[in-house]
Amino acid sequence: MSVLSRMAAAAGSHDVAALIDAVLSDPVRPASPDLFGAPPPAGAGALAQGPVTTGAFSAGPLSTGSFSAGAFSAGPTGLGTSAARVLIPQPPPAPAAPAVRPSMVPVPGGPTGLGTSGARVAERLRPDEAAAAPAAPATGTPPPEGVPTLYCPPAVRDDPALGEFVNERLVLWAQEVGIYPGHLDKVRSANFGRLMMLAHPESDDPERLLAAAKCGLSEWAVDDHIVDCEVEEPRHEVLGQRLAICHSVIDQAQLPLRYAPQLEEAVRADPVAMALRSSLDNLLGYASATQVRRLRHELAIMFVAYNQEGVWHTTGQRPPVWEYLMHRHENSFIPCMVLVDAIAGYEVPQEEFSDPRVRRAFNLAGTATVLMNDLYSMGKEDPTDFSLPMLIAAEEQCSMEEAVARSVEIHDELMHTFEAEASVLARTGSPQLARFLAGTWAWVGGNREWHAGSARYRTAD
């Protein structure tokens, strides 16, 4: 379901809406905010045996080789890296007298105001205490009996002023490039600026967060304008054609001189294509060419999934659960998550990012986040759309409550697997990889927090 359909759709049936509201308002975050706050879960070592394959995990040295504790202990340095040193694992400190943990509030005289929340993240837990501190207990009060709790970490930081600033800039940009005409009030209330602030806690730079937000909104505009057609009249018969034109700016098509102006005319007539071009051009000011290429690759994968969804729309097919899960592997938050290092101002080595074991773990987290999105979306009813609980209920002939519980189990399986495998990978790869995996964990926690408060999912709105 697209951005606007979730906001405009009527509330689901009373029982389902009440259940989803309970899941949505559940304050419990049972996972530790620190991906490396405890040793890998029991059994993680068993995953490390055997050769690398596309379907199994092996924790042998990555292509860059293993790193020593001495090399890792230094961690990232320089401007803007203090928050990162909170996220990545550190070697245990030398024995010393017990230290008093700093307050969870900013220290007196510390930085305040817009753009300083990342510095306050660093104040919460000194870098040299990161490995020694026990994993945080689950936060919040458990929900009523029968309401499943999603396994997810809490958000690392919440800076409402920063999120609001980014959100207003994002709405202005959407108006400038021409996407969501007549619907900008809904874009504003969805508060994607807040999503980027929560999901990228390593950066306080509004321009970097806005760069991520522009990329995200242009990607979702493809869905809202072309696939689910919440902004334009449905024309699924030309879905592939429009996606191809949009993709011509993602991976710039090179036509003979005689025909290039005609393609350019078609691109300029499509606000979605222009938004994609604008966002990617802007991103080049904050990311390396390799990081932008990563995003272009992920968008190509997402476009394949959009074509698959178009087949479902035009033929009236109801996909089996296995096919839908494959679809969600390709149509997830991965294009947003792939910018974790770029927005934080560093770069994970390409040979590590492309390692099948890293790719597997990263994609597990991406699929988990979009399945959580499915659960929250059930609060809004749209009979033409699919979600994991809906398909499980139809395929297994069970109640919607049972389907929701099964969906939560699937989500939690993916999250636990990512947690175990990422913890092992971080100890066999570079410091940048460890930071990237920790940043992915923080992204997941921030995304969960945004879902809990966004008007996009509230049934009361």
Tab-separated table of C-alpha atoms in Angstrom:
chain	number	residue	atom	x	y	z
A	1	MET	CA	0.000	0.000	0.000
A	2	SER	CA	1.328	3.426	-0.918
A	3	VAL	CA	2.044	6.466	1.256
A	4	LEU	CA	-1.211	8.255	0.605
A	5	SER	CA	-3.507	5.221	0.479
A	6	ARG	CA	-2.507	4.343	4.034
A	7	MET	CA	-3.466	7.818	5.186
A	8	ALA	CA	-6.661	8.178	3.150
A	9	ALA	CA	-8.080	4.653	3.552
A	10	ALA	CA	-10.873	3.964	5.980
A	11	ALA	CA	-10.112	2.218	9.221
A	12	GLY	CA	-10.179	-1.570	9.075
A	13	SER	CA	-12.713	-3.750	10.838
A	14	HIS	CA	-13.164	-2.917	14.499
A	15	ASP	CA	-11.403	-6.012	15.863
A	16	VAL	CA	-8.449	-5.764	13.481
A	17	ALA	CA	-8.134	-2.009	13.933
A	18	ALA	CA	-8.162	-2.412	17.719
A	19	LEU	CA	-5.483	-5.112	17.576
A	20	ILE	CA	-3.254	-3.062	15.288
A	21	ASP	CA	-3.767	0.035	17.444
A	22	ALA	CA	-2.588	-2.011	20.416
A	23	VAL	CA	0.518	-3.147	18.503
A	24	LEU	CA	1.091	0.396	17.275
A	25	SER	CA	0.874	1.953	20.718
A	26	ASP	CA	2.919	-0.761	22.450
A	27	PRO	CA	5.830	1.106	24.115
A	28	VAL	CA	7.932	-2.024	24.675
A	29	ARG	CA	11.238	-2.209	22.780
A	30	PRO	CA	12.613	-5.588	23.903
A	31	ALA	CA	15.877	-5.478	21.939
A	32	SER	CA	18.975	-3.723	23.231
A	33	PRO	CA	19.698	-0.319	21.686
A	34	ASP	CA	23.329	-1.471	21.383
A	35	LEU	CA	23.758	-4.187	18.778
A	36	PHE	CA	27.089	-5.120	20.390
A	37	GLY	CA	26.086	-4.712	24.027
A	38	ALA	CA	26.310	-8.447	24.691
A	39	PRO	CA	28.078	-11.462	23.136
A	40	PRO	CA	26.387	-13.008	20.095
A	41	PRO	CA	23.379	-15.161	21.064
A	42	ALA	CA	23.996	-18.836	21.759
A	43	GLY	CA	24.254	-20.772	18.530
A	44	ALA	CA	25.753	-17.914	16.516
A	45	GLY	CA	29.041	-19.784	16.360
A	46	ALA	CA	27.317	-22.732	14.750
A	47	LEU	CA	26.194	-20.442	11.947
A	48	ALA	CA	29.824	-19.700	11.217
A	49	GLN	CA	30.654	-23.192	9.985
A	50	GLY	CA	30.901	-24.226	6.359
A	51	PRO	CA	31.515	-22.392	3.087
A	52	VAL	CA	29.761	-19.206	2.068
A	53	THR	CA	26.620	-19.782	0.037
A	54	THR	CA	23.769	-17.536	-0.999
A	55	GLY	CA	21.436	-19.165	1.487
A	56	ALA	CA	23.575	-19.793	4.567
A	57	PHE	CA	25.775	-17.788	6.839
A	58	SER	CA	29.515	-18.236	7.342
A	59	ALA	CA	31.610	-16.027	9.589
A	60	GLY	CA	35.052	-16.550	8.111
A	61	PRO	CA	37.248	-13.509	7.481
A	62	LEU	CA	35.755	-11.013	5.059
A	63	SER	CA	37.517	-10.038	1.880
A	64	THR	CA	39.396	-7.221	3.611
A	65	GLY	CA	40.728	-9.597	6.244
A	66	SER	CA	40.132	-9.667	9.971
A	67	PHE	CA	41.141	-6.743	12.114
A	68	SER	CA	42.950	-6.601	15.396
A	69	ALA	CA	41.501	-5.240	18.601
A	70	GLY	CA	44.197	-2.625	18.596
A	71	ALA	CA	43.248	-1.364	15.188
A	72	PHE	CA	39.562	-1.415	16.043
A	73	SER	CA	39.877	0.289	19.394
A	74	ALA	CA	40.742	3.578	17.775
A	75	GLY	CA	37.498	3.560	15.811
A	76	PRO	CA	36.407	6.439	13.583
A	77	THR	CA	37.979	9.799	14.349
A	78	GLY	CA	37.542	13.368	13.255
A	79	LEU	CA	34.643	15.801	13.061
A	80	GLY	CA	31.207	14.265	13.461
A	81	THR	CA	32.277	10.809	14.672
A	82	SER	CA	31.582	11.003	18.395
A	83	ALA	CA	28.098	9.525	18.110
A	84	ALA	CA	29.446	6.716	15.946
A	85	ARG	CA	31.824	5.635	18.687
A	86	VAL	CA	28.773	4.978	20.873
A	87	LEU	CA	27.298	2.628	18.270
A	88	ILE	CA	30.285	0.394	17.505
A	89	PRO	CA	31.819	-2.230	19.804
A	90	GLN	CA	34.848	-1.330	21.869
A	91	PRO	CA	37.391	-3.593	23.618
A	92	PRO	CA	36.869	-4.003	27.361
A	93	PRO	CA	38.614	-1.271	29.367
A	94	ALA	CA	41.487	-2.055	31.708
A	95	PRO	CA	40.355	-3.015	35.226
A	96	ALA	CA	39.559	0.075	37.222
A	97	ALA	CA	37.421	1.289	40.056
A	98	PRO	CA	33.704	1.116	39.213
A	99	ALA	CA	32.643	4.179	37.308
A	100	VAL	CA	29.366	6.009	37.717
A	101	ARG	CA	27.366	5.955	34.521
A	102	PRO	CA	26.605	9.443	33.199
A	103	SER	CA	23.087	10.766	33.272
A	104	MET	CA	20.830	10.061	30.333
A	105	VAL	CA	20.149	13.792	29.999
A	106	PRO	CA	22.527	16.372	28.496
A	107	VAL	CA	25.338	17.380	30.818
A	108	PRO	CA	25.109	20.947	32.148
A	109	GLY	CA	26.810	23.282	29.759
A	110	GLY	CA	26.686	20.737	26.946
A	111	PRO	CA	25.554	21.586	23.422
A	112	THR	CA	21.929	22.607	22.985
A	113	GLY	CA	19.658	23.761	20.176
A	114	LEU	CA	18.984	22.588	16.623
A	115	GLY	CA	21.621	20.246	15.281
A	116	THR	CA	23.241	19.173	18.552
A	117	SER	CA	21.330	15.984	19.403
A	118	GLY	CA	24.040	13.761	17.953
A	119	ALA	CA	26.515	15.231	20.393
A	120	ARG	CA	24.113	14.492	23.223
A	121	VAL	CA	23.910	10.861	22.080
A	122	ALA	CA	27.621	10.636	22.783
A	123	GLU	CA	27.118	12.084	26.256
A	124	ARG	CA	24.706	9.318	27.212
A	125	LEU	CA	27.362	6.655	27.322
A	126	ARG	CA	31.073	7.319	27.097
A	127	PRO	CA	32.762	5.379	24.269
A	128	ASP	CA	35.048	3.526	26.671
A	129	GLU	CA	31.992	2.136	28.486
A	130	ALA	CA	30.192	0.856	25.387
A	131	ALA	CA	31.382	-2.739	25.567
A	132	ALA	CA	31.329	-3.048	29.342
A	133	ALA	CA	27.790	-1.724	29.851
A	134	PRO	CA	25.094	-4.384	30.210
A	135	ALA	CA	22.456	-4.651	27.533
A	136	ALA	CA	19.549	-2.348	28.245
A	137	PRO	CA	16.396	-4.040	29.520
A	138	ALA	CA	13.182	-3.906	27.561
A	139	THR	CA	11.638	-0.463	27.708
A	140	GLY	CA	7.995	0.366	28.341
A	141	THR	CA	5.088	-1.475	29.936
A	142	PRO	CA	4.087	-4.812	28.393
A	143	PRO	CA	0.886	-4.646	26.278
A	144	PRO	CA	-2.336	-6.430	27.225
A	145	GLU	CA	-2.420	-10.210	26.976
A	146	GLY	CA	-2.859	-11.407	23.416
A	147	VAL	CA	-1.150	-8.395	21.827
A	148	PRO	CA	2.159	-9.482	20.260
A	149	THR	CA	5.284	-7.403	20.870
A	150	LEU	CA	7.636	-6.798	17.961
A	151	TYR	CA	11.305	-7.516	18.661
A	152	CYS	CA	12.940	-4.194	17.941
A	153	PRO	CA	15.444	-1.797	19.545
A	154	PRO	CA	14.404	1.650	20.788
A	155	ALA	CA	15.320	4.781	18.874
A	156	VAL	CA	18.798	6.126	19.687
A	157	ARG	CA	17.724	9.775	19.749
A	158	ASP	CA	14.688	11.968	19.304
A	159	ASP	CA	15.160	15.588	18.262
A	160	PRO	CA	11.680	16.854	17.258
A	161	ALA	CA	12.923	20.307	16.253
A	162	LEU	CA	15.475	18.842	13.867
A	163	GLY	CA	12.901	16.476	12.383
A	164	GLU	CA	10.382	19.276	11.890
A	165	PHE	CA	12.982	21.476	10.210
A	166	VAL	CA	13.897	18.718	7.752
A	167	ASN	CA	10.219	17.931	7.137
A	168	GLU	CA	9.311	21.492	6.181
A	169	ARG	CA	12.266	21.692	3.803
A	170	LEU	CA	11.195	18.374	2.275
A	171	VAL	CA	7.647	19.597	1.613
A	172	LEU	CA	9.023	22.718	-0.091
A	173	TRP	CA	11.239	20.558	-2.298
A	174	ALA	CA	8.309	18.293	-3.229
A	175	GLN	CA	6.377	21.375	-4.317
A	176	GLU	CA	9.323	22.629	-6.379
A	177	VAL	CA	9.799	19.387	-8.319
A	178	GLY	CA	6.064	18.853	-8.762
A	179	ILE	CA	5.340	15.598	-6.947
A	180	TYR	CA	2.195	15.100	-4.836
A	181	PRO	CA	0.248	18.080	-6.255
A	182	GLY	CA	-2.795	18.725	-4.087
A	183	HIS	CA	-1.545	16.244	-1.482
A	184	LEU	CA	1.313	18.111	0.173
A	185	ASP	CA	-0.654	18.447	3.412
A	186	LYS	CA	-0.640	14.647	3.690
A	187	VAL	CA	3.063	14.516	2.899
A	188	ARG	CA	3.661	17.058	5.670
A	189	SER	CA	1.566	15.126	8.209
A	190	ALA	CA	3.354	11.859	7.370
A	191	ASN	CA	6.449	13.622	8.767
A	192	PHE	CA	9.188	11.945	6.757
A	193	GLY	CA	11.645	14.499	8.126
A	194	ARG	CA	11.079	12.943	11.531
A	195	LEU	CA	11.696	9.484	10.066
A	196	MET	CA	15.104	10.534	8.766
A	197	MET	CA	16.015	12.244	12.044
A	198	LEU	CA	15.143	9.091	14.012
A	199	ALA	CA	16.697	6.652	11.549
A	200	HIS	CA	20.037	8.471	11.105
A	201	PRO	CA	21.078	9.366	14.675
A	202	GLU	CA	24.740	9.756	13.715
A	203	SER	CA	24.054	12.967	11.798
A	204	ASP	CA	22.839	16.310	13.091
A	205	ASP	CA	23.336	17.993	9.724
A	206	PRO	CA	19.913	19.049	8.379
A	207	GLU	CA	21.258	19.068	4.825
A	208	ARG	CA	22.440	15.465	5.029
A	209	LEU	CA	19.153	14.362	6.566
A	210	LEU	CA	17.280	16.302	3.889
A	211	ALA	CA	19.337	14.536	1.208
A	212	ALA	CA	18.160	11.183	2.601
A	213	ALA	CA	14.583	12.454	2.840
A	214	LYS	CA	14.570	13.636	-0.788
A	215	CYS	CA	15.749	10.220	-1.949
A	216	GLY	CA	13.113	8.472	0.152
A	217	LEU	CA	10.224	10.671	-0.962
A	218	SER	CA	11.150	10.416	-4.640
A	219	GLU	CA	11.204	6.617	-4.288
A	220	TRP	CA	7.792	6.572	-2.605
A	221	ALA	CA	6.463	8.940	-5.272
A	222	VAL	CA	7.055	6.181	-7.824
A	223	ASP	CA	4.625	4.037	-5.833
A	224	ASP	CA	2.057	6.773	-5.194
A	225	HIS	CA	2.043	8.262	-8.694
A	226	ILE	CA	2.633	5.206	-10.882
A	227	VAL	CA	2.063	1.890	-9.065
A	228	ASP	CA	-0.733	2.416	-6.512
A	229	CYS	CA	-1.887	5.569	-8.336
A	230	GLU	CA	-3.035	7.545	-5.311
A	231	VAL	CA	-1.953	10.836	-6.886
A	232	GLU	CA	-2.721	10.148	-10.562
A	233	GLU	CA	-5.414	8.195	-12.379
A	234	PRO	CA	-4.598	4.457	-12.474
A	235	ARG	CA	-2.949	3.425	-15.748
A	236	HIS	CA	-1.459	0.028	-15.032
A	237	GLU	CA	-1.294	-0.742	-18.749
A	238	VAL	CA	1.616	1.726	-19.020
A	239	LEU	CA	3.261	0.830	-15.703
A	240	GLY	CA	6.333	-0.767	-17.276
A	241	GLN	CA	6.750	2.101	-19.733
A	242	ARG	CA	6.702	4.767	-17.022
A	243	LEU	CA	9.038	2.802	-14.781
A	244	ALA	CA	11.466	2.452	-17.685
A	245	ILE	CA	11.455	6.225	-18.268
A	246	CYS	CA	12.042	6.843	-14.562
A	247	HIS	CA	14.850	4.307	-14.533
A	248	SER	CA	16.498	6.141	-17.421
A	249	VAL	CA	17.461	8.882	-14.942
A	250	ILE	CA	18.459	6.459	-12.184
A	251	ASP	CA	20.973	4.834	-14.534
A	252	GLN	CA	21.250	7.503	-17.184
A	253	ALA	CA	20.246	6.183	-20.609
A	254	GLN	CA	22.684	7.127	-23.377
A	255	LEU	CA	20.830	7.597	-26.657
A	256	PRO	CA	22.157	8.650	-30.078
A	257	LEU	CA	22.171	12.439	-30.446
A	258	ARG	CA	19.173	12.432	-32.762
A	259	TYR	CA	16.907	10.764	-30.167
A	260	ALA	CA	18.276	11.976	-26.827
A	261	PRO	CA	16.149	15.187	-26.835
A	262	GLN	CA	12.963	13.126	-27.129
A	263	LEU	CA	13.841	11.093	-24.044
A	264	GLU	CA	14.727	14.283	-22.190
A	265	GLU	CA	11.349	15.742	-23.117
A	266	ALA	CA	9.591	12.681	-21.704
A	267	VAL	CA	11.639	12.880	-18.487
A	268	ARG	CA	10.897	16.572	-18.011
A	269	ALA	CA	7.186	15.899	-18.454
A	270	ASP	CA	7.205	13.381	-15.584
A	271	PRO	CA	7.518	14.943	-12.099
A	272	VAL	CA	8.488	11.585	-10.590
A	273	ALA	CA	11.417	11.211	-12.970
A	274	MET	CA	12.458	14.776	-12.221
A	275	ALA	CA	12.264	14.125	-8.468
A	276	LEU	CA	14.465	11.046	-8.834
A	277	ARG	CA	17.002	13.026	-10.869
A	278	SER	CA	16.989	15.926	-8.407
A	279	SER	CA	17.413	13.707	-5.346
A	280	LEU	CA	20.259	11.676	-6.832
A	281	ASP	CA	22.069	14.788	-8.073
A	282	ASN	CA	21.735	16.311	-4.607
A	283	LEU	CA	23.000	13.137	-2.933
A	284	LEU	CA	26.275	13.382	-4.853
A	285	GLY	CA	27.138	16.326	-2.616
A	286	TYR	CA	27.164	14.070	0.455
A	287	ALA	CA	27.994	10.576	-0.815
A	288	SER	CA	30.751	9.037	-2.902
A	289	ALA	CA	30.076	7.831	-6.427
A	290	THR	CA	30.217	4.267	-5.101
A	291	GLN	CA	27.591	4.970	-2.437
A	292	VAL	CA	25.283	6.592	-4.995
A	293	ARG	CA	25.824	3.620	-7.304
A	294	ARG	CA	24.709	1.353	-4.451
A	295	LEU	CA	21.443	3.283	-4.231
A	296	ARG	CA	20.931	3.151	-8.004
A	297	HIS	CA	21.321	-0.644	-7.829
A	298	GLU	CA	18.775	-0.983	-5.012
A	299	LEU	CA	16.281	1.171	-6.915
A	300	ALA	CA	16.595	-1.079	-9.963
A	301	ILE	CA	15.709	-4.049	-7.748
A	302	MET	CA	12.716	-2.149	-6.351
A	303	PHE	CA	11.486	-1.388	-9.873
A	304	VAL	CA	11.467	-5.123	-10.632
A	305	ALA	CA	9.182	-5.592	-7.617
A	306	TYR	CA	6.923	-2.735	-8.763
A	307	ASN	CA	6.428	-4.539	-12.089
A	308	GLN	CA	5.559	-7.705	-10.175
A	309	GLU	CA	2.976	-5.745	-8.180
A	310	GLY	CA	1.594	-4.381	-11.438
A	311	VAL	CA	0.923	-7.930	-12.613
A	312	TRP	CA	-1.054	-8.603	-9.452
A	313	HIS	CA	-3.119	-5.453	-10.052
A	314	THR	CA	-3.887	-6.109	-13.703
A	315	THR	CA	-4.578	-9.851	-13.496
A	316	GLY	CA	-6.311	-9.987	-10.120
A	317	GLN	CA	-3.783	-12.484	-8.779
A	318	ARG	CA	-3.385	-13.129	-5.073
A	319	PRO	CA	0.239	-14.126	-4.550
A	320	PRO	CA	1.138	-17.051	-2.270
A	321	VAL	CA	2.942	-16.134	0.935
A	322	TRP	CA	6.343	-17.289	-0.354
A	323	GLU	CA	6.069	-15.055	-3.419
A	324	TYR	CA	4.941	-12.105	-1.335
A	325	LEU	CA	7.927	-12.539	1.000
A	326	MET	CA	10.210	-12.592	-2.043
A	327	HIS	CA	8.491	-9.402	-3.219
A	328	ARG	CA	9.102	-7.755	0.147
A	329	HIS	CA	12.766	-8.728	-0.087
A	330	GLU	CA	12.884	-6.623	-3.268
A	331	ASN	CA	10.397	-3.922	-2.254
A	332	SER	CA	11.492	-2.813	1.201
A	333	PHE	CA	13.211	0.059	3.008
A	334	ILE	CA	16.616	-1.077	1.704
A	335	PRO	CA	17.012	1.919	-0.667
A	336	CYS	CA	16.675	4.180	2.373
A	337	MET	CA	18.831	2.029	4.647
A	338	VAL	CA	21.669	1.751	2.127
A	339	LEU	CA	22.525	5.403	2.885
A	340	VAL	CA	23.361	4.739	6.555
A	341	ASP	CA	27.077	5.343	6.067
A	342	ALA	CA	26.752	8.150	3.523
A	343	ILE	CA	24.507	10.261	5.751
A	344	ALA	CA	26.829	9.653	8.716
A	345	GLY	CA	29.821	10.820	6.660
A	346	TYR	CA	31.902	7.640	6.222
A	347	GLU	CA	31.968	4.709	3.792
A	348	VAL	CA	31.948	0.972	4.353
A	349	PRO	CA	34.371	-0.681	1.882
A	350	GLN	CA	32.580	-1.900	-1.218
A	351	GLU	CA	34.173	-5.348	-1.042
A	352	GLU	CA	32.680	-5.794	2.413
A	353	PHE	CA	29.283	-4.315	1.548
A	354	SER	CA	28.988	-6.684	-1.413
A	355	ASP	CA	30.119	-9.757	0.545
A	356	PRO	CA	27.226	-12.295	0.423
A	357	ARG	CA	27.219	-12.622	4.225
A	358	VAL	CA	26.905	-8.888	4.746
A	359	ARG	CA	24.339	-8.636	1.980
A	360	ARG	CA	22.301	-11.404	3.593
A	361	ALA	CA	22.269	-9.803	7.035
A	362	PHE	CA	21.489	-6.341	5.668
A	363	ASN	CA	18.598	-7.656	3.581
A	364	LEU	CA	17.168	-9.540	6.557
A	365	ALA	CA	16.924	-6.235	8.421
A	366	GLY	CA	15.356	-4.587	5.380
A	367	THR	CA	12.709	-7.259	5.034
A	368	ALA	CA	11.932	-7.143	8.758
A	369	THR	CA	11.320	-3.387	8.643
A	370	VAL	CA	8.892	-3.631	5.743
A	371	LEU	CA	6.995	-6.535	7.354
A	372	MET	CA	6.558	-4.334	10.411
A	373	ASN	CA	5.213	-1.731	7.986
A	374	ASP	CA	2.706	-4.336	6.775
A	375	LEU	CA	1.456	-4.858	10.315
A	376	TYR	CA	0.953	-1.169	10.948
A	377	SER	CA	-0.742	-0.716	7.571
A	378	MET	CA	-3.470	-3.186	8.498
A	379	GLY	CA	-5.107	-0.466	10.587
A	380	LYS	CA	-6.204	1.077	7.282
A	381	GLU	CA	-8.429	-1.027	5.050
A	382	ASP	CA	-7.768	-1.319	1.301
A	383	PRO	CA	-9.286	-4.401	-0.345
A	384	THR	CA	-7.103	-4.007	-3.455
A	385	ASP	CA	-3.833	-4.243	-1.557
A	386	PHE	CA	-1.930	-7.106	0.031
A	387	SER	CA	-0.167	-7.515	3.358
A	388	LEU	CA	1.550	-10.462	4.991
A	389	PRO	CA	-1.201	-11.039	7.615
A	390	MET	CA	-3.922	-10.880	4.945
A	391	LEU	CA	-2.179	-13.467	2.782
A	392	ILE	CA	-1.379	-15.756	5.723
A	393	ALA	CA	-5.034	-15.660	6.824
A	394	ALA	CA	-6.198	-16.584	3.311
A	395	GLU	CA	-3.578	-19.285	2.724
A	396	GLU	CA	-3.757	-20.942	6.137
A	397	GLN	CA	-7.500	-20.393	6.680
A	398	CYS	CA	-6.921	-18.835	10.079
A	399	SER	CA	-8.268	-15.795	11.903
A	400	MET	CA	-6.733	-12.383	11.317
A	401	GLU	CA	-5.551	-12.345	14.932
A	402	GLU	CA	-3.688	-15.617	14.343
A	403	ALA	CA	-2.263	-14.240	11.089
A	404	VAL	CA	-0.991	-11.141	12.892
A	405	ALA	CA	0.695	-13.305	15.533
A	406	ARG	CA	2.317	-15.441	12.815
A	407	SER	CA	3.510	-12.302	11.011
A	408	VAL	CA	5.095	-11.035	14.211
A	409	GLU	CA	6.893	-14.380	14.569
A	410	ILE	CA	8.283	-14.055	11.041
A	411	HIS	CA	9.416	-10.483	11.722
A	412	ASP	CA	11.085	-11.507	14.960
A	413	GLU	CA	12.838	-14.461	13.315
A	414	LEU	CA	14.423	-12.083	10.798
A	415	MET	CA	15.417	-9.613	13.505
A	416	HIS	CA	17.019	-12.234	15.751
A	417	THR	CA	18.910	-13.677	12.788
A	418	PHE	CA	20.216	-10.252	11.775
A	419	GLU	CA	21.255	-9.539	15.360
A	420	ALA	CA	23.193	-12.809	15.630
A	421	GLU	CA	24.875	-12.672	12.243
A	422	ALA	CA	25.689	-8.951	12.337
A	423	SER	CA	27.341	-9.359	15.735
A	424	VAL	CA	29.636	-12.020	14.282
A	425	LEU	CA	30.350	-10.084	11.081
A	426	ALA	CA	31.302	-6.990	13.054
A	427	ARG	CA	34.055	-8.939	14.756
A	428	THR	CA	35.541	-10.256	11.497
A	429	GLY	CA	35.366	-7.129	9.343
A	430	SER	CA	36.573	-3.545	9.332
A	431	PRO	CA	35.608	-0.850	11.850
A	432	GLN	CA	33.546	0.763	9.101
A	433	LEU	CA	31.545	-2.434	8.663
A	434	ALA	CA	30.908	-2.677	12.395
A	435	ARG	CA	29.740	0.922	12.390
A	436	PHE	CA	27.499	0.276	9.371
A	437	LEU	CA	25.836	-2.729	11.002
A	438	ALA	CA	25.295	-0.791	14.216
A	439	GLY	CA	23.890	2.069	12.174
A	440	THR	CA	21.512	-0.371	10.468
A	441	TRP	CA	20.295	-1.510	13.895
A	442	ALA	CA	19.771	2.131	14.888
A	443	TRP	CA	17.894	2.741	11.605
A	444	VAL	CA	15.522	-0.119	12.417
A	445	GLY	CA	14.836	1.298	15.889
A	446	GLY	CA	14.222	4.799	14.556
A	447	ASN	CA	11.919	3.470	11.850
A	448	ARG	CA	9.857	1.603	14.444
A	449	GLU	CA	9.515	4.768	16.525
A	450	TRP	CA	8.385	6.761	13.496
A	451	HIS	CA	5.730	4.179	12.615
A	452	ALA	CA	4.359	4.421	16.151
A	453	GLY	CA	3.613	8.121	15.785
A	454	SER	CA	3.108	8.876	12.090
A	455	ALA	CA	-0.297	10.022	10.852
A	456	ARG	CA	0.331	7.666	7.966
A	457	TYR	CA	-0.728	4.722	10.151
A	458	ARG	CA	-3.044	6.124	12.812
A	459	THR	CA	-6.574	4.793	12.357
A	460	ALA	CA	-7.954	7.824	14.170
A	461	ASP	CA	-6.690	10.156	11.437
